[in-house]
């Protein structure tokens, strides 16, 4: 069945298979006020528009553009031109604007927001996560947690899942290197930035740890003592 308008202007067919075919370039669905339209263009693009085009699916490349008639990649969300096209190695998702551009991940306040990186061996081999319950940013490589930034600005380069071991840089306290063998090196041993001491010790790097050697800001070195009285002060305990 074929439908014509204005004499010989073929507009629509209904085939023997029950398919509805529209003439190329015709609006398939049009709101009576001519403000909302859905059409297939002559080059097989699918176009959604109101008074201006809203989104376009480019039939030739399989691209979807939101806010653009010429998407650069698989999904291109566009508000204004940035004056550059996306790199071919990273054009599956493109967010483009002429000013500041952002993407938001919203999560529950006791959950995590994540970006995962995967391959055919592991679908989360790399991760960037924000843990809202602990208010910390977590970075993982090779499916293992390797770096954490906490809510006071401390940076911890750590063993997988163990924030007590690794390298710690604190925004308002100390710098700390700890090992699985319970040895540590710490700057500013009392965590208040008043003594500015380089400390080597074992055990936990707190008041319960055992100091081995301190290097003071004054240049004095204490071995076995945290209060050296000379440039080099060595104290030996009674038990040797």
mmCIF file of C-alpha atoms in Angstrom:
data_model
loop_
_atom_site.group_PDB
_atom_site.id
_atom_site.type_symbol
_atom_site.label_atom_id
_atom_site.label_comp_id
_atom_site.label_asym_id
_atom_site.label_seq_id
_atom_site.Cartn_x
_atom_site.Cartn_y
_atom_site.Cartn_z
ATOM 1 C CA UNK A 1 0.000 0.000 0.000
ATOM 2 C CA UNK A 2 1.449 3.347 -1.017
ATOM 3 C CA UNK A 3 0.421 6.811 0.160
ATOM 4 C CA UNK A 4 0.898 9.981 -1.879
ATOM 5 C CA UNK A 5 0.358 13.690 -1.249
ATOM 6 C CA UNK A 6 0.151 16.576 -3.680
ATOM 7 C CA UNK A 7 -0.334 14.345 -6.666
ATOM 8 C CA UNK A 8 2.670 12.083 -7.230
ATOM 9 C CA UNK A 9 4.656 12.796 -4.036
ATOM 10 C CA UNK A 10 5.145 9.348 -2.552
ATOM 11 C CA UNK A 11 5.231 9.602 1.258
ATOM 12 C CA UNK A 12 4.670 6.204 2.879
ATOM 13 C CA UNK A 13 4.460 2.473 2.072
ATOM 14 C CA UNK A 14 3.081 -0.461 4.008
ATOM 15 C CA UNK A 15 4.789 -3.585 2.685
ATOM 16 C CA UNK A 16 3.454 -7.128 2.436
ATOM 17 C CA UNK A 17 5.540 -7.967 5.526
ATOM 18 C CA UNK A 18 3.735 -5.301 7.517
ATOM 19 C CA UNK A 19 6.697 -2.875 7.514
ATOM 20 C CA UNK A 20 5.996 0.852 7.535
ATOM 21 C CA UNK A 21 8.385 2.724 5.216
ATOM 22 C CA UNK A 22 8.622 6.500 5.066
ATOM 23 C CA UNK A 23 9.908 8.550 2.162
ATOM 24 C CA UNK A 24 13.517 9.682 2.640
ATOM 25 C CA UNK A 25 13.720 12.946 4.541
ATOM 26 C CA UNK A 26 10.138 12.773 5.776
ATOM 27 C CA UNK A 27 9.157 13.363 9.390
ATOM 28 C CA UNK A 28 8.048 10.057 10.918
ATOM 29 C CA UNK A 29 6.443 11.616 13.999
ATOM 30 C CA UNK A 30 5.592 15.293 14.188
ATOM 31 C CA UNK A 31 3.808 17.159 16.970
ATOM 32 C CA UNK A 32 0.890 19.204 15.657
ATOM 33 C CA UNK A 33 2.563 22.507 16.498
ATOM 34 C CA UNK A 34 5.614 21.436 14.457
ATOM 35 C CA UNK A 35 7.831 21.800 17.558
ATOM 36 C CA UNK A 36 8.733 18.131 18.219
ATOM 37 C CA UNK A 37 9.922 15.959 15.339
ATOM 38 C CA UNK A 38 11.443 12.548 14.717
ATOM 39 C CA UNK A 39 12.768 11.853 11.250
ATOM 40 C CA UNK A 40 15.113 9.720 9.165
ATOM 41 C CA UNK A 41 17.253 11.821 6.825
ATOM 42 C CA UNK A 42 18.239 10.985 3.253
ATOM 43 C CA UNK A 43 21.645 9.714 4.499
ATOM 44 C CA UNK A 44 19.960 7.397 7.056
ATOM 45 C CA UNK A 45 20.547 9.611 10.085
ATOM 46 C CA UNK A 46 17.889 9.479 12.796
ATOM 47 C CA UNK A 47 17.131 12.989 14.046
ATOM 48 C CA UNK A 48 15.261 14.202 17.140
ATOM 49 C CA UNK A 49 14.413 17.895 17.204
ATOM 50 C CA UNK A 50 12.159 20.566 18.632
ATOM 51 C CA UNK A 51 12.661 24.079 17.286
ATOM 52 C CA UNK A 52 16.307 23.021 16.883
ATOM 53 C CA UNK A 53 17.965 19.637 16.614
ATOM 54 C CA UNK A 54 18.363 17.837 19.973
ATOM 55 C CA UNK A 55 20.093 14.586 19.069
ATOM 56 C CA UNK A 56 21.246 12.724 15.974
ATOM 57 C CA UNK A 57 22.164 9.092 15.376
ATOM 58 C CA UNK A 58 24.561 8.996 12.434
ATOM 59 C CA UNK A 59 23.691 5.916 10.410
ATOM 60 C CA UNK A 60 26.943 5.788 8.459
ATOM 61 C CA UNK A 61 29.188 5.466 11.538
ATOM 62 C CA UNK A 62 26.807 4.400 14.286
ATOM 63 C CA UNK A 63 27.592 7.567 16.276
ATOM 64 C CA UNK A 64 25.141 9.350 18.581
ATOM 65 C CA UNK A 65 25.418 13.104 19.015
ATOM 66 C CA UNK A 66 23.583 15.042 21.713
ATOM 67 C CA UNK A 67 23.667 18.736 20.928
ATOM 68 C CA UNK A 68 25.697 18.205 17.745
ATOM 69 C CA UNK A 69 24.869 17.175 14.193
ATOM 70 C CA UNK A 70 28.392 15.824 13.606
ATOM 71 C CA UNK A 71 29.485 13.618 16.536
ATOM 72 C CA UNK A 72 33.218 12.812 16.686
ATOM 73 C CA UNK A 73 32.778 9.466 18.421
ATOM 74 C CA UNK A 74 30.379 6.774 19.559
ATOM 75 C CA UNK A 75 28.654 9.112 22.049
ATOM 76 C CA UNK A 76 29.337 12.842 21.816
ATOM 77 C CA UNK A 77 27.667 15.189 24.322
ATOM 78 C CA UNK A 78 28.134 18.741 23.092
ATOM 79 C CA UNK A 79 27.323 22.180 24.472
ATOM 80 C CA UNK A 80 29.808 24.302 22.480
ATOM 81 C CA UNK A 81 32.944 23.862 20.389
ATOM 82 C CA UNK A 82 36.257 23.362 22.175
ATOM 83 C CA UNK A 83 38.085 24.013 18.908
ATOM 84 C CA UNK A 84 39.539 20.507 18.709
ATOM 85 C CA UNK A 85 38.380 16.993 17.863
ATOM 86 C CA UNK A 86 38.762 13.956 20.100
ATOM 87 C CA UNK A 87 41.779 11.652 19.776
ATOM 88 C CA UNK A 88 40.997 8.406 17.950
ATOM 89 C CA UNK A 89 42.243 6.348 20.909
ATOM 90 C CA UNK A 90 39.694 7.960 23.250
ATOM 91 C CA UNK A 91 36.560 8.797 21.272
ATOM 92 C CA UNK A 92 33.997 6.310 22.597
ATOM 93 C CA UNK A 93 32.646 8.962 25.008
ATOM 94 C CA UNK A 94 33.226 12.658 24.328
ATOM 95 C CA UNK A 95 32.087 15.548 26.530
ATOM 96 C CA UNK A 96 32.675 18.880 24.812
ATOM 97 C CA UNK A 97 32.171 22.507 25.734
ATOM 98 C CA UNK A 98 33.907 25.832 25.208
ATOM 99 C CA UNK A 99 34.348 26.452 28.953
ATOM 100 C CA UNK A 100 34.649 24.167 31.965
ATOM 101 C CA UNK A 101 33.347 20.649 31.254
ATOM 102 C CA UNK A 102 32.625 17.970 33.837
ATOM 103 C CA UNK A 103 31.150 14.585 34.582
ATOM 104 C CA UNK A 104 29.440 13.723 37.875
ATOM 105 C CA UNK A 105 29.198 10.349 39.633
ATOM 106 C CA UNK A 106 26.565 10.456 42.405
ATOM 107 C CA UNK A 107 26.584 7.704 45.057
ATOM 108 C CA UNK A 108 25.062 6.851 48.428
ATOM 109 C CA UNK A 109 26.770 8.435 51.434
ATOM 110 C CA UNK A 110 27.997 5.039 52.681
ATOM 111 C CA UNK A 111 28.962 3.661 49.260
ATOM 112 C CA UNK A 112 31.591 4.223 46.591
ATOM 113 C CA UNK A 113 31.646 6.013 43.256
ATOM 114 C CA UNK A 114 33.936 4.274 40.777
ATOM 115 C CA UNK A 115 35.566 4.314 37.373
ATOM 116 C CA UNK A 116 36.800 0.843 36.354
ATOM 117 C CA UNK A 117 39.347 -0.121 33.714
ATOM 118 C CA UNK A 118 39.206 -3.675 32.365
ATOM 119 C CA UNK A 119 40.558 -6.069 29.779
ATOM 120 C CA UNK A 120 39.898 -9.641 28.666
ATOM 121 C CA UNK A 121 41.737 -10.966 31.716
ATOM 122 C CA UNK A 122 40.108 -8.831 34.407
ATOM 123 C CA UNK A 123 37.115 -6.509 34.140
ATOM 124 C CA UNK A 124 38.440 -4.268 36.951
ATOM 125 C CA UNK A 125 42.228 -4.450 36.570
ATOM 126 C CA UNK A 126 42.403 -0.722 37.347
ATOM 127 C CA UNK A 127 40.074 1.399 39.475
ATOM 128 C CA UNK A 128 39.565 4.945 40.671
ATOM 129 C CA UNK A 129 37.122 5.016 43.583
ATOM 130 C CA UNK A 130 35.784 7.515 46.082
ATOM 131 C CA UNK A 131 34.717 5.903 49.350
ATOM 132 C CA UNK A 132 32.001 8.129 50.843
ATOM 133 C CA UNK A 133 31.949 6.278 54.174
ATOM 134 C CA UNK A 134 35.658 7.001 54.806
ATOM 135 C CA UNK A 135 35.868 10.119 52.616
ATOM 136 C CA UNK A 136 38.964 8.928 50.803
ATOM 137 C CA UNK A 137 40.052 8.528 47.188
ATOM 138 C CA UNK A 138 41.413 5.076 46.284
ATOM 139 C CA UNK A 139 43.546 4.159 43.268
ATOM 140 C CA UNK A 140 44.117 0.536 42.243
ATOM 141 C CA UNK A 141 46.398 -1.071 39.647
ATOM 142 C CA UNK A 142 46.625 -4.735 38.642
ATOM 143 C CA UNK A 143 43.439 -5.343 40.690
ATOM 144 C CA UNK A 144 45.151 -4.194 43.910
ATOM 145 C CA UNK A 145 44.796 -1.021 45.964
ATOM 146 C CA UNK A 146 48.031 0.985 45.734
ATOM 147 C CA UNK A 147 47.288 4.587 46.757
ATOM 148 C CA UNK A 148 44.851 6.329 49.110
ATOM 149 C CA UNK A 149 44.247 10.051 49.701
ATOM 150 C CA UNK A 150 42.267 10.669 52.881
ATOM 151 C CA UNK A 151 40.070 13.546 54.016
ATOM 152 C CA UNK A 152 42.913 15.534 55.648
ATOM 153 C CA UNK A 153 45.121 15.430 52.561
ATOM 154 C CA UNK A 154 47.341 12.529 53.606
ATOM 155 C CA UNK A 155 48.750 10.423 50.774
ATOM 156 C CA UNK A 156 49.380 6.753 51.438
ATOM 157 C CA UNK A 157 51.247 4.569 48.917
ATOM 158 C CA UNK A 158 50.319 1.266 50.427
ATOM 159 C CA UNK A 159 50.233 -2.503 50.221
ATOM 160 C CA UNK A 160 46.902 -3.903 48.986
ATOM 161 C CA UNK A 161 44.223 -3.184 51.580
ATOM 162 C CA UNK A 162 46.757 -2.328 54.334
ATOM 163 C CA UNK A 163 46.924 1.388 55.110
ATOM 164 C CA UNK A 164 49.354 0.822 58.018
ATOM 165 C CA UNK A 165 52.172 -0.164 55.650
ATOM 166 C CA UNK A 166 53.673 1.804 52.779
ATOM 167 C CA UNK A 167 54.619 5.441 52.241
ATOM 168 C CA UNK A 168 52.506 8.143 53.889
ATOM 169 C CA UNK A 169 52.627 11.891 53.279
ATOM 170 C CA UNK A 170 50.360 13.876 55.539
ATOM 171 C CA UNK A 171 48.978 17.283 54.762
ATOM 172 C CA UNK A 172 49.311 18.547 58.337
ATOM 173 C CA UNK A 173 51.287 15.891 60.198
ATOM 174 C CA UNK A 174 54.210 13.725 59.114
ATOM 175 C CA UNK A 175 55.825 11.756 56.336
ATOM 176 C CA UNK A 176 56.108 8.047 57.024
ATOM 177 C CA UNK A 177 57.594 4.965 55.376
ATOM 178 C CA UNK A 178 56.717 1.618 56.929
ATOM 179 C CA UNK A 179 57.458 -1.979 55.936
ATOM 180 C CA UNK A 180 55.926 -5.391 56.493
ATOM 181 C CA UNK A 181 58.918 -6.163 58.738
ATOM 182 C CA UNK A 182 57.745 -3.450 61.190
ATOM 183 C CA UNK A 183 60.546 -1.012 60.385
ATOM 184 C CA UNK A 184 59.758 2.635 59.812
ATOM 185 C CA UNK A 185 61.232 6.010 58.873
ATOM 186 C CA UNK A 186 59.321 9.109 59.930
ATOM 187 C CA UNK A 187 59.663 12.887 59.662
ATOM 188 C CA UNK A 188 58.240 14.953 62.551
ATOM 189 C CA UNK A 189 58.062 12.143 65.068
ATOM 190 C CA UNK A 190 55.316 13.551 67.293
ATOM 191 C CA UNK A 191 52.974 14.505 64.435
ATOM 192 C CA UNK A 192 52.742 18.190 65.387
ATOM 193 C CA UNK A 193 55.519 19.778 63.280
ATOM 194 C CA UNK A 194 57.227 21.211 66.391
ATOM 195 C CA UNK A 195 60.345 19.048 66.650
ATOM 196 C CA UNK A 196 61.108 18.323 62.962
ATOM 197 C CA UNK A 197 62.951 15.095 63.603
ATOM 198 C CA UNK A 198 64.029 12.351 61.213
ATOM 199 C CA UNK A 199 63.355 9.131 63.115
ATOM 200 C CA UNK A 200 64.278 5.526 62.364
ATOM 201 C CA UNK A 201 62.569 2.858 64.423
ATOM 202 C CA UNK A 202 60.773 -0.468 64.591
ATOM 203 C CA UNK A 203 57.339 -1.568 65.707
ATOM 204 C CA UNK A 204 54.421 0.710 64.933
ATOM 205 C CA UNK A 205 55.299 4.279 64.006
ATOM 206 C CA UNK A 206 53.515 5.804 66.985
ATOM 207 C CA UNK A 207 54.338 6.330 70.655
ATOM 208 C CA UNK A 208 54.295 2.549 71.079
ATOM 209 C CA UNK A 209 57.054 2.069 68.486
ATOM 210 C CA UNK A 210 60.712 1.784 69.475
ATOM 211 C CA UNK A 211 63.057 4.583 68.392
ATOM 212 C CA UNK A 212 66.427 3.452 67.005
ATOM 213 C CA UNK A 213 67.931 6.736 65.793
ATOM 214 C CA UNK A 214 66.860 10.397 65.655
ATOM 215 C CA UNK A 215 68.358 13.192 63.570
ATOM 216 C CA UNK A 216 67.306 16.549 64.989
ATOM 217 C CA UNK A 217 66.833 19.840 63.153
ATOM 218 C CA UNK A 218 69.857 21.145 65.057
ATOM 219 C CA UNK A 219 72.031 18.504 63.396
ATOM 220 C CA UNK A 220 72.442 16.354 66.506
ATOM 221 C CA UNK A 221 72.152 12.584 66.097
ATOM 222 C CA UNK A 222 70.878 10.334 68.826
ATOM 223 C CA UNK A 223 71.230 6.553 68.707
ATOM 224 C CA UNK A 224 69.162 4.981 71.441
ATOM 225 C CA UNK A 225 68.087 8.402 72.672
ATOM 226 C CA UNK A 226 65.552 10.957 71.448
ATOM 227 C CA UNK A 227 67.393 13.798 73.251
ATOM 228 C CA UNK A 228 71.031 13.770 72.108
ATOM 229 C CA UNK A 229 73.298 16.104 74.061
ATOM 230 C CA UNK A 230 76.103 16.162 71.492
ATOM 231 C CA UNK A 231 76.522 16.005 67.729
ATOM 232 C CA UNK A 232 76.533 12.216 68.121
ATOM 233 C CA UNK A 233 75.066 10.722 71.277
ATOM 234 C CA UNK A 234 74.980 6.921 71.580
ATOM 235 C CA UNK A 235 73.170 5.388 74.532
ATOM 236 C CA UNK A 236 73.253 1.674 75.265
ATOM 237 C CA UNK A 237 70.602 0.061 77.437
ATOM 238 C CA UNK A 238 71.639 -2.022 80.487
ATOM 239 C CA UNK A 239 70.545 -5.241 78.810
ATOM 240 C CA UNK A 240 72.959 -4.654 75.885
#
